[in-house]
């Protein structure tokens, strides 16, 4: 591997293991010691398969987990569901498949300076960065509690691992097949009070992020969101990943907002920085 932008590295890596998780989800563990050593929760890697030239652009994937065990080569896990040609090809990768990878990219979650109770809120496959975050927060002495949501119990991402990485986990499903029937914000206030959380970290679909951000603003809780956006270059050159954000008067347009590049200024943003009125619920083109 060779150094590229800032702390990111690029090169060919090998798949160590492929796993089929619950019905909609796939997982790949790749051997990438340089990325593993530098990665922080909330960052992402960009991946393509060198053998399939139909995929010219790398696809972005949140770092789900890293393994830095001493004596271990250093691995990085990604999880995904099939949304398009890129993930269809990746789901066929098996042990020893070569992948072309760039990372880690983007700005990670910020950690509390003092010991703090942290509530992690994730929806569907969007919850991918939370496991890495939970493990690192606990390693720094913070209490971690989870809310995991999904359409059905099958869509809850890694519920057993979430239980292992936190003190409590609460589930919500649209159909009531696991936990509370409803959405994550139906139980957010109760879980904040029960866990005495002082900060919320969230990732998932945009309508969920918007609802969590609104609820945190009402409860006067700081909230960080990991944004999922269509990306091309992954390091700030192409401008396809723009997210509407509030800016100081005079810094953006007359209405006090502008665009931030998700790949370099995100994917983690303070929820209060996002200009939610300008955000569309389903960004076009997220078909990794
Ligand atoms: Fe190219 Fe963000 S993906 S600028």
XYZ file of C-alpha atoms and ligand atoms in Angstrom:
292
model
C 0.000 0.000 0.000
C 1.126 3.593 -0.532
C 0.293 6.917 1.110
C -2.202 9.153 -0.737
C -4.236 12.058 0.689
C -3.372 13.064 4.268
C -3.668 9.955 6.425
C -5.449 7.891 3.754
C -3.799 4.952 2.057
C -4.624 3.252 -1.185
C -3.748 -0.065 -2.640
C -4.785 -3.645 -3.223
C -5.968 -5.599 -0.234
C -7.265 -9.107 0.208
C -10.580 -10.321 1.550
C -10.061 -12.388 4.680
C -13.686 -13.447 5.152
C -17.138 -13.006 3.661
C -20.177 -13.493 5.871
C -23.856 -13.436 5.164
C -25.481 -11.716 8.110
C -29.264 -11.503 8.501
C -31.139 -11.862 5.222
C -30.496 -8.426 3.691
C -26.916 -7.864 4.879
C -23.428 -8.946 3.816
C -20.110 -8.454 5.581
C -16.526 -8.403 4.319
C -13.410 -8.507 6.465
C -10.405 -7.195 4.593
C -6.745 -7.364 5.538
C -5.662 -3.716 5.606
C -3.227 -3.032 8.466
C -2.405 0.543 7.432
C -6.071 1.542 7.270
C -6.841 -0.396 10.439
C -4.129 1.469 12.354
C -5.379 4.913 11.255
C -9.152 4.416 11.270
C -11.464 6.226 13.679
C -15.216 5.632 14.127
C -17.342 7.487 11.570
C -14.709 7.353 8.826
C -15.194 5.384 5.627
C -13.240 3.526 2.987
C -13.764 3.595 -0.771
C -13.700 0.195 -2.465
C -13.731 -1.253 -5.954
C -13.012 -4.657 -7.396
C -10.036 -4.493 -9.749
C -11.241 -7.538 -11.697
C -14.546 -5.957 -12.703
C -13.837 -3.009 -14.978
C -17.547 -2.161 -15.187
C -17.017 -0.459 -11.832
C -14.841 2.545 -12.560
C -15.507 4.397 -9.325
C -14.824 3.182 -5.837
C -17.897 2.851 -3.596
C -17.915 4.377 -0.106
C -18.533 2.149 2.935
C -18.540 3.116 6.603
C -15.941 1.324 8.675
C -18.015 -1.123 10.708
C -15.263 -2.494 12.895
C -11.489 -2.920 13.055
C -9.425 -5.654 14.641
C -6.120 -4.432 16.069
C -5.248 -7.514 18.112
C -1.490 -7.776 18.728
C 0.043 -10.327 16.401
C -2.889 -9.942 13.981
C -2.421 -8.421 10.527
C -5.031 -5.720 11.151
C -8.428 -6.077 9.527
C -11.308 -3.779 8.631
C -14.957 -4.859 8.381
C -17.597 -3.339 6.146
C -21.278 -4.306 5.980
C -23.718 -3.598 3.174
C -26.952 -4.529 1.500
C -27.315 -4.808 -2.248
C -28.358 -1.455 -3.716
C -26.805 -1.510 -7.167
C -24.102 -2.900 -9.404
C -21.242 -2.077 -7.010
C -22.635 -3.928 -4.007
C -23.858 -6.766 -6.226
C -20.257 -7.354 -7.348
C -18.881 -6.987 -3.808
C -21.344 -9.550 -2.467
C -19.595 -12.118 -4.707
C -16.182 -11.452 -3.108
C -14.774 -14.356 -1.106
C -11.573 -15.170 0.798
C -8.497 -14.006 -1.178
C -10.504 -11.793 -3.555
C -8.448 -8.661 -4.298
C -10.003 -5.274 -3.695
C -8.767 -1.797 -4.545
C -9.224 0.326 -1.407
C -8.664 3.948 -0.375
C -8.983 5.070 3.232
C -9.623 5.878 5.933
C -11.453 8.957 4.647
C -13.559 11.713 6.164
C -13.932 13.217 9.606
C -14.734 10.863 12.466
C -17.106 11.240 15.419
C -15.850 13.535 18.147
C -15.549 11.983 21.610
C -16.644 13.690 24.852
C -13.730 15.224 26.763
C -15.019 13.962 30.108
C -16.605 10.686 31.126
C -20.089 10.837 29.589
C -23.116 8.628 29.029
C -23.523 8.201 25.265
C -26.637 7.041 23.433
C -26.097 5.506 19.991
C -29.103 5.481 17.656
C -28.988 3.552 14.379
C -31.424 2.514 11.694
C -31.072 -0.420 9.274
C -27.763 -0.802 7.465
C -27.093 2.864 8.265
C -26.164 1.752 11.784
C -22.909 0.316 10.364
C -20.460 2.811 12.002
C -21.961 2.432 15.489
C -20.316 -0.826 16.526
C -16.800 0.582 16.030
C -17.916 3.749 17.828
C -19.384 1.816 20.768
C -16.209 -0.226 21.225
C -13.967 2.857 21.114
C -16.183 4.929 23.426
C -16.191 2.129 25.989
C -12.441 1.812 25.621
C -12.227 5.491 26.624
C -14.361 4.872 29.727
C -17.707 6.227 28.497
C -21.010 4.489 29.190
C -22.683 3.350 25.950
C -26.346 2.513 25.362
C -27.961 1.698 22.055
C -31.236 2.077 20.208
C -31.356 -0.042 17.054
C -34.232 0.269 14.609
C -35.253 -1.569 11.472
C -38.195 -2.443 9.289
C -38.316 -5.978 10.740
C -36.177 -7.978 13.177
C -34.119 -9.134 10.156
C -33.194 -5.518 9.445
C -31.668 -4.898 12.887
C -27.934 -4.755 12.229
C -25.797 -7.106 14.373
C -28.092 -7.037 17.474
C -25.976 -9.530 19.437
C -22.765 -7.565 18.846
C -24.594 -4.360 19.819
C -25.569 -6.010 23.121
C -21.973 -7.008 23.760
C -20.686 -3.509 23.034
C -23.089 -1.607 25.283
C -24.808 -1.585 28.637
C -28.366 -1.702 27.265
C -29.888 -2.093 23.817
C -33.456 -1.218 22.884
C -34.970 -2.300 19.593
C -37.744 -0.820 17.480
C -39.225 -2.396 14.371
C -41.893 -1.092 12.007
C -43.816 -4.369 12.221
C -43.243 -5.099 15.913
C -41.345 -8.339 15.179
C -38.675 -7.264 17.709
C -38.763 -4.710 20.506
C -41.161 -1.785 20.413
C -43.372 -1.437 17.350
C -42.569 1.944 15.837
C -39.498 4.041 15.104
C -36.430 4.960 17.139
C -37.714 8.412 18.083
C -40.764 6.840 19.754
C -38.485 5.693 22.593
C -35.658 8.225 22.365
C -36.758 10.529 25.190
C -37.460 7.616 27.544
C -34.041 6.064 26.780
C -32.267 9.415 27.271
C -33.851 9.723 30.717
C -33.235 6.078 31.661
C -29.587 6.092 30.585
C -28.855 9.700 31.621
C -27.314 10.197 28.178
C -25.582 13.531 27.602
C -24.758 13.068 23.924
C -26.421 11.249 21.026
C -24.642 9.719 18.030
C -26.803 8.657 15.131
C -26.663 7.225 11.633
C -29.281 5.800 9.315
C -31.711 6.995 6.647
C -32.225 10.741 6.271
C -35.821 10.860 7.632
C -34.582 9.099 10.768
C -31.620 11.461 11.147
C -33.932 14.443 10.760
C -36.318 13.099 13.429
C -33.478 12.253 15.849
C -31.919 15.703 15.328
C -35.262 17.395 15.994
C -35.820 15.371 19.158
C -32.288 16.090 20.431
C -32.782 19.817 19.794
C -36.000 19.660 21.837
C -34.193 17.829 24.645
C -31.220 20.218 24.352
C -28.817 17.358 23.775
C -25.777 17.580 21.489
C -26.137 15.207 18.562
C -23.678 14.058 15.924
C -24.919 12.496 12.696
C -22.986 10.320 10.250
C -24.295 11.293 6.842
C -24.733 8.861 3.975
C -24.298 10.557 0.617
C -23.516 9.648 -2.959
C -19.752 9.999 -3.514
C -17.344 9.729 -6.414
C -13.734 10.749 -5.636
C -13.983 10.489 -1.820
C -11.384 13.221 -1.148
C -12.943 16.562 -2.011
C -12.212 16.935 -5.721
C -15.506 16.285 -7.546
C -18.138 18.105 -5.420
C -20.883 15.500 -5.932
C -21.336 14.905 -2.215
C -22.641 18.319 -1.145
C -24.674 18.591 2.067
C -26.578 21.825 2.921
C -25.175 23.379 6.095
C -25.755 26.528 8.121
C -22.940 29.076 7.924
C -22.047 32.260 9.711
C -23.644 35.318 8.085
C -21.425 36.450 5.252
C -19.754 33.043 4.820
C -22.406 31.487 2.559
C -25.255 32.984 0.571
C -27.548 35.749 1.855
C -29.712 33.215 3.664
C -26.820 31.992 5.797
C -26.324 28.552 4.330
C -23.995 26.823 1.920
C -22.695 23.422 0.917
C -20.230 21.185 2.733
C -18.430 18.283 1.091
C -19.586 15.162 2.868
C -16.370 13.267 2.070
C -13.952 15.777 3.635
C -16.025 17.998 5.957
C -18.172 14.983 6.978
C -19.463 12.349 6.923
C -19.917 13.212 10.602
C -21.598 16.553 11.260
C -23.082 18.213 14.285
C -26.853 17.875 13.793
C -27.250 21.592 14.473
C -24.977 22.402 11.530
C -27.157 20.652 8.940
C -29.690 22.901 7.202
C -32.532 20.394 7.503
C -35.038 22.471 5.536
C -32.734 22.182 2.493
C -32.197 18.439 2.820
C -34.125 16.110 0.585
C -35.268 12.912 2.267
C -33.836 10.582 -0.352
C -30.656 11.948 -1.973
C -30.642 10.919 -5.609
C -28.136 8.380 -6.794
C -27.172 6.543 -3.587
C -26.936 3.227 -5.394
C -23.707 1.752 -4.218
Fe -15.850 13.990 -4.548
Fe -16.869 14.431 -2.122
S -16.939 12.610 -3.282
S -15.931 15.849 -3.442
